[in-house]
């Protein structure tokens, strides 16, 4: 791939497609950084709150990320509370979120492709207060990057292209795995659900991917494992024949049985799946379902 790119770059780099440095600077001037305060890199009050409050500490561990500016943090608002369609927010929640963005994040709010919301510039000293307000809004579930942080397309409930419903599958999985201690023990795990081959839920790159299919007018679900996004992107491999909707929580549970039994210390599900291959997972899942 690199060998292919280099000749193409040589062909393009001085062509009309080249963007001059002056143009880059002009565009960049429209995206000036906010007026950050000069703060210590590690707020002592914030660290004390983390040490004293387990629930707050869990939220910080999963939903708060480092910032390049000392004294600030990036906060992800989870839209994956159990019992709510993944990525959904009410109009009242959005009104409140807009007010919080004004108060805590220079009026800026971002949307992630994982179907969550992000405050990109929050002072460390304000994190505990923000967390308390997000809890009251139902937006502080500490599950970013965990099993219940499911990416899910609208599916057959809302999309005319879908072969099958997606949201009920996501909700059934979330209800089955609603123990936060268990989720944290499992570690990073991406589940992506698409209602058809158009793959709006990016099921191909889920650690566990679920694809809705039509079989003689009935809704079934094909499962793949081992996909991932990012620098080392890979497509998941289908484990076998598709499943009925009511089987899906049990299918996920049996995939996790293999992972928990055979993982190395601190090994993610996707890494275990790649190391072992599809067969051990396939054997365990289909031994119980067929």
PDB file of N, CA and C in Angstrom, residues 36-75:
ATOM      1  N   UNK A  36      -8.063  29.507  27.054  1.00  0.00           N
ATOM      2  CA  UNK A  36      -7.725  28.658  28.192  1.00  0.00           C
ATOM      3  C   UNK A  36      -7.080  29.477  29.310  1.00  0.00           C
ATOM      4  N   UNK A  37      -7.385  29.110  30.540  1.00  0.00           N
ATOM      5  CA  UNK A  37      -6.715  29.697  31.697  1.00  0.00           C
ATOM      6  C   UNK A  37      -5.388  28.983  31.932  1.00  0.00           C
ATOM      7  N   UNK A  38      -4.488  29.658  32.612  1.00  0.00           N
ATOM      8  CA  UNK A  38      -3.221  29.039  32.991  1.00  0.00           C
ATOM      9  C   UNK A  38      -3.439  28.288  34.308  1.00  0.00           C
ATOM     10  N   UNK A  39      -3.432  26.954  34.223  1.00  0.00           N
ATOM     11  CA  UNK A  39      -3.785  26.115  35.364  1.00  0.00           C
ATOM     12  C   UNK A  39      -2.691  25.097  35.639  1.00  0.00           C
ATOM     13  N   UNK A  40      -2.614  24.601  36.880  1.00  0.00           N
ATOM     14  CA  UNK A  40      -1.680  23.496  37.157  1.00  0.00           C
ATOM     15  C   UNK A  40      -2.108  22.246  36.400  1.00  0.00           C
ATOM     16  N   UNK A  41      -1.151  21.425  36.057  1.00  0.00           N
ATOM     17  CA  UNK A  41      -1.445  20.238  35.264  1.00  0.00           C
ATOM     18  C   UNK A  41      -2.240  19.178  35.998  1.00  0.00           C
ATOM     19  N   UNK A  42      -2.240  19.229  37.331  1.00  0.00           N
ATOM     20  CA  UNK A  42      -2.944  18.211  38.115  1.00  0.00           C
ATOM     21  C   UNK A  42      -3.655  18.895  39.272  1.00  0.00           C
ATOM     22  N   UNK A  43      -4.974  19.024  39.168  1.00  0.00           N
ATOM     23  CA  UNK A  43      -5.745  19.721  40.188  1.00  0.00           C
ATOM     24  C   UNK A  43      -5.871  18.854  41.440  1.00  0.00           C
ATOM     25  N   UNK A  44      -5.427  19.370  42.572  1.00  0.00           N
ATOM     26  CA  UNK A  44      -5.405  18.571  43.804  1.00  0.00           C
ATOM     27  C   UNK A  44      -6.812  18.255  44.304  1.00  0.00           C
ATOM     28  N   UNK A  45      -7.745  19.195  44.159  1.00  0.00           N
ATOM     29  CA  UNK A  45      -9.115  18.931  44.573  1.00  0.00           C
ATOM     30  C   UNK A  45      -9.755  17.826  43.756  1.00  0.00           C
ATOM     31  N   UNK A  46      -9.469  17.825  42.471  1.00  0.00           N
ATOM     32  CA  UNK A  46      -9.980  16.772  41.594  1.00  0.00           C
ATOM     33  C   UNK A  46      -9.431  15.418  42.011  1.00  0.00           C
ATOM     34  N   UNK A  47      -8.144  15.345  42.264  1.00  0.00           N
ATOM     35  CA  UNK A  47      -7.534  14.069  42.654  1.00  0.00           C
ATOM     36  C   UNK A  47      -8.088  13.587  43.990  1.00  0.00           C
ATOM     37  N   UNK A  48      -8.329  14.489  44.906  1.00  0.00           N
ATOM     38  CA  UNK A  48      -8.897  14.102  46.199  1.00  0.00           C
ATOM     39  C   UNK A  48     -10.310  13.549  46.022  1.00  0.00           C
ATOM     40  N   UNK A  49     -11.085  14.155  45.142  1.00  0.00           N
ATOM     41  CA  UNK A  49     -12.446  13.671  44.894  1.00  0.00           C
ATOM     42  C   UNK A  49     -12.432  12.284  44.279  1.00  0.00           C
ATOM     43  N   UNK A  50     -11.486  12.034  43.378  1.00  0.00           N
ATOM     44  CA  UNK A  50     -11.347  10.703  42.778  1.00  0.00           C
ATOM     45  C   UNK A  50     -11.023   9.670  43.850  1.00  0.00           C
ATOM     46  N   UNK A  51     -10.137  10.033  44.769  1.00  0.00           N
ATOM     47  CA  UNK A  51      -9.735   9.101  45.823  1.00  0.00           C
ATOM     48  C   UNK A  51     -10.865   8.821  46.814  1.00  0.00           C
ATOM     49  N   UNK A  52     -11.744   9.796  47.026  1.00  0.00           N
ATOM     50  CA  UNK A  52     -12.773   9.673  48.060  1.00  0.00           C
ATOM     51  C   UNK A  52     -14.105   9.129  47.560  1.00  0.00           C
ATOM     52  N   UNK A  53     -14.338   9.131  46.261  1.00  0.00           N
ATOM     53  CA  UNK A  53     -15.671   8.835  45.736  1.00  0.00           C
ATOM     54  C   UNK A  53     -15.556   7.799  44.624  1.00  0.00           C
ATOM     55  N   UNK A  54     -15.927   6.555  44.937  1.00  0.00           N
ATOM     56  CA  UNK A  54     -15.739   5.467  43.977  1.00  0.00           C
ATOM     57  C   UNK A  54     -16.546   5.670  42.697  1.00  0.00           C
ATOM     58  N   UNK A  55     -17.792   6.090  42.823  1.00  0.00           N
ATOM     59  CA  UNK A  55     -18.635   6.262  41.632  1.00  0.00           C
ATOM     60  C   UNK A  55     -18.065   7.338  40.716  1.00  0.00           C
ATOM     61  N   UNK A  56     -17.606   8.427  41.317  1.00  0.00           N
ATOM     62  CA  UNK A  56     -16.974   9.485  40.527  1.00  0.00           C
ATOM     63  C   UNK A  56     -15.700   8.968  39.874  1.00  0.00           C
ATOM     64  N   UNK A  57     -14.917   8.194  40.620  1.00  0.00           N
ATOM     65  CA  UNK A  57     -13.672   7.645  40.076  1.00  0.00           C
ATOM     66  C   UNK A  57     -13.939   6.722  38.891  1.00  0.00           C
ATOM     67  N   UNK A  58     -14.990   5.910  38.980  1.00  0.00           N
ATOM     68  CA  UNK A  58     -15.339   5.027  37.859  1.00  0.00           C
ATOM     69  C   UNK A  58     -15.702   5.831  36.612  1.00  0.00           C
ATOM     70  N   UNK A  59     -16.440   6.908  36.823  1.00  0.00           N
ATOM     71  CA  UNK A  59     -16.812   7.766  35.695  1.00  0.00           C
ATOM     72  C   UNK A  59     -15.580   8.418  35.075  1.00  0.00           C
ATOM     73  N   UNK A  60     -14.684   8.896  35.918  1.00  0.00           N
ATOM     74  CA  UNK A  60     -13.447   9.510  35.416  1.00  0.00           C
ATOM     75  C   UNK A  60     -12.632   8.497  34.618  1.00  0.00           C
ATOM     76  N   UNK A  61     -12.555   7.281  35.125  1.00  0.00           N
ATOM     77  CA  UNK A  61     -11.763   6.247  34.454  1.00  0.00           C
ATOM     78  C   UNK A  61     -12.286   5.952  33.055  1.00  0.00           C
ATOM     79  N   UNK A  62     -13.608   5.914  32.887  1.00  0.00           N
ATOM     80  CA  UNK A  62     -14.193   5.507  31.605  1.00  0.00           C
ATOM     81  C   UNK A  62     -14.556   6.680  30.702  1.00  0.00           C
ATOM     82  N   UNK A  63     -14.950   7.809  31.269  1.00  0.00           N
ATOM     83  CA  UNK A  63     -15.564   8.871  30.465  1.00  0.00           C
ATOM     84  C   UNK A  63     -14.742  10.148  30.368  1.00  0.00           C
ATOM     85  N   UNK A  64     -13.620  10.219  31.054  1.00  0.00           N
ATOM     86  CA  UNK A  64     -12.788  11.422  31.039  1.00  0.00           C
ATOM     87  C   UNK A  64     -11.430  11.080  30.432  1.00  0.00           C
ATOM     88  N   UNK A  65     -10.959  11.971  29.550  1.00  0.00           N
ATOM     89  CA  UNK A  65      -9.744  11.688  28.787  1.00  0.00           C
ATOM     90  C   UNK A  65      -8.768  12.860  28.889  1.00  0.00           C
ATOM     91  N   UNK A  66      -7.465  12.594  28.708  1.00  0.00           N
ATOM     92  CA  UNK A  66      -6.458  13.653  28.853  1.00  0.00           C
ATOM     93  C   UNK A  66      -6.643  14.779  27.827  1.00  0.00           C
ATOM     94  N   UNK A  67      -6.198  15.943  28.207  1.00  0.00           N
ATOM     95  CA  UNK A  67      -6.258  17.137  27.356  1.00  0.00           C
ATOM     96  C   UNK A  67      -4.837  17.644  27.149  1.00  0.00           C
ATOM     97  N   UNK A  68      -4.588  18.248  25.999  1.00  0.00           N
ATOM     98  CA  UNK A  68      -3.233  18.741  25.725  1.00  0.00           C
ATOM     99  C   UNK A  68      -2.903  20.002  26.521  1.00  0.00           C
ATOM    100  N   UNK A  69      -3.930  20.678  27.048  1.00  0.00           N
ATOM    101  CA  UNK A  69      -3.716  21.891  27.832  1.00  0.00           C
ATOM    102  C   UNK A  69      -3.753  21.536  29.317  1.00  0.00           C
ATOM    103  N   UNK A  70      -2.721  21.893  30.089  1.00  0.00           N
ATOM    104  CA  UNK A  70      -2.701  21.553  31.518  1.00  0.00           C
ATOM    105  C   UNK A  70      -3.938  22.074  32.250  1.00  0.00           C
ATOM    106  N   UNK A  71      -4.477  21.216  33.124  1.00  0.00           N
ATOM    107  CA  UNK A  71      -5.608  21.614  33.941  1.00  0.00           C
ATOM    108  C   UNK A  71      -6.963  21.384  33.320  1.00  0.00           C
ATOM    109  N   UNK A  72      -6.990  20.877  32.079  1.00  0.00           N
ATOM    110  CA  UNK A  72      -8.254  20.626  31.384  1.00  0.00           C
ATOM    111  C   UNK A  72      -8.402  19.136  31.073  1.00  0.00           C
ATOM    112  N   UNK A  73      -9.624  18.734  30.743  1.00  0.00           N
ATOM    113  CA  UNK A  73      -9.908  17.342  30.394  1.00  0.00           C
ATOM    114  C   UNK A  73     -10.976  17.309  29.303  1.00  0.00           C
ATOM    115  N   UNK A  74     -11.048  16.172  28.625  1.00  0.00           N
ATOM    116  CA  UNK A  74     -12.086  15.914  27.627  1.00  0.00           C
ATOM    117  C   UNK A  74     -13.107  14.970  28.259  1.00  0.00           C
ATOM    118  N   UNK A  75     -14.379  15.306  28.169  1.00  0.00           N
ATOM    119  CA  UNK A  75     -15.433  14.527  28.820  1.00  0.00           C
ATOM    120  C   UNK A  75     -16.392  13.966  27.774  1.00  0.00           C
TER     121      UNK A  75
END
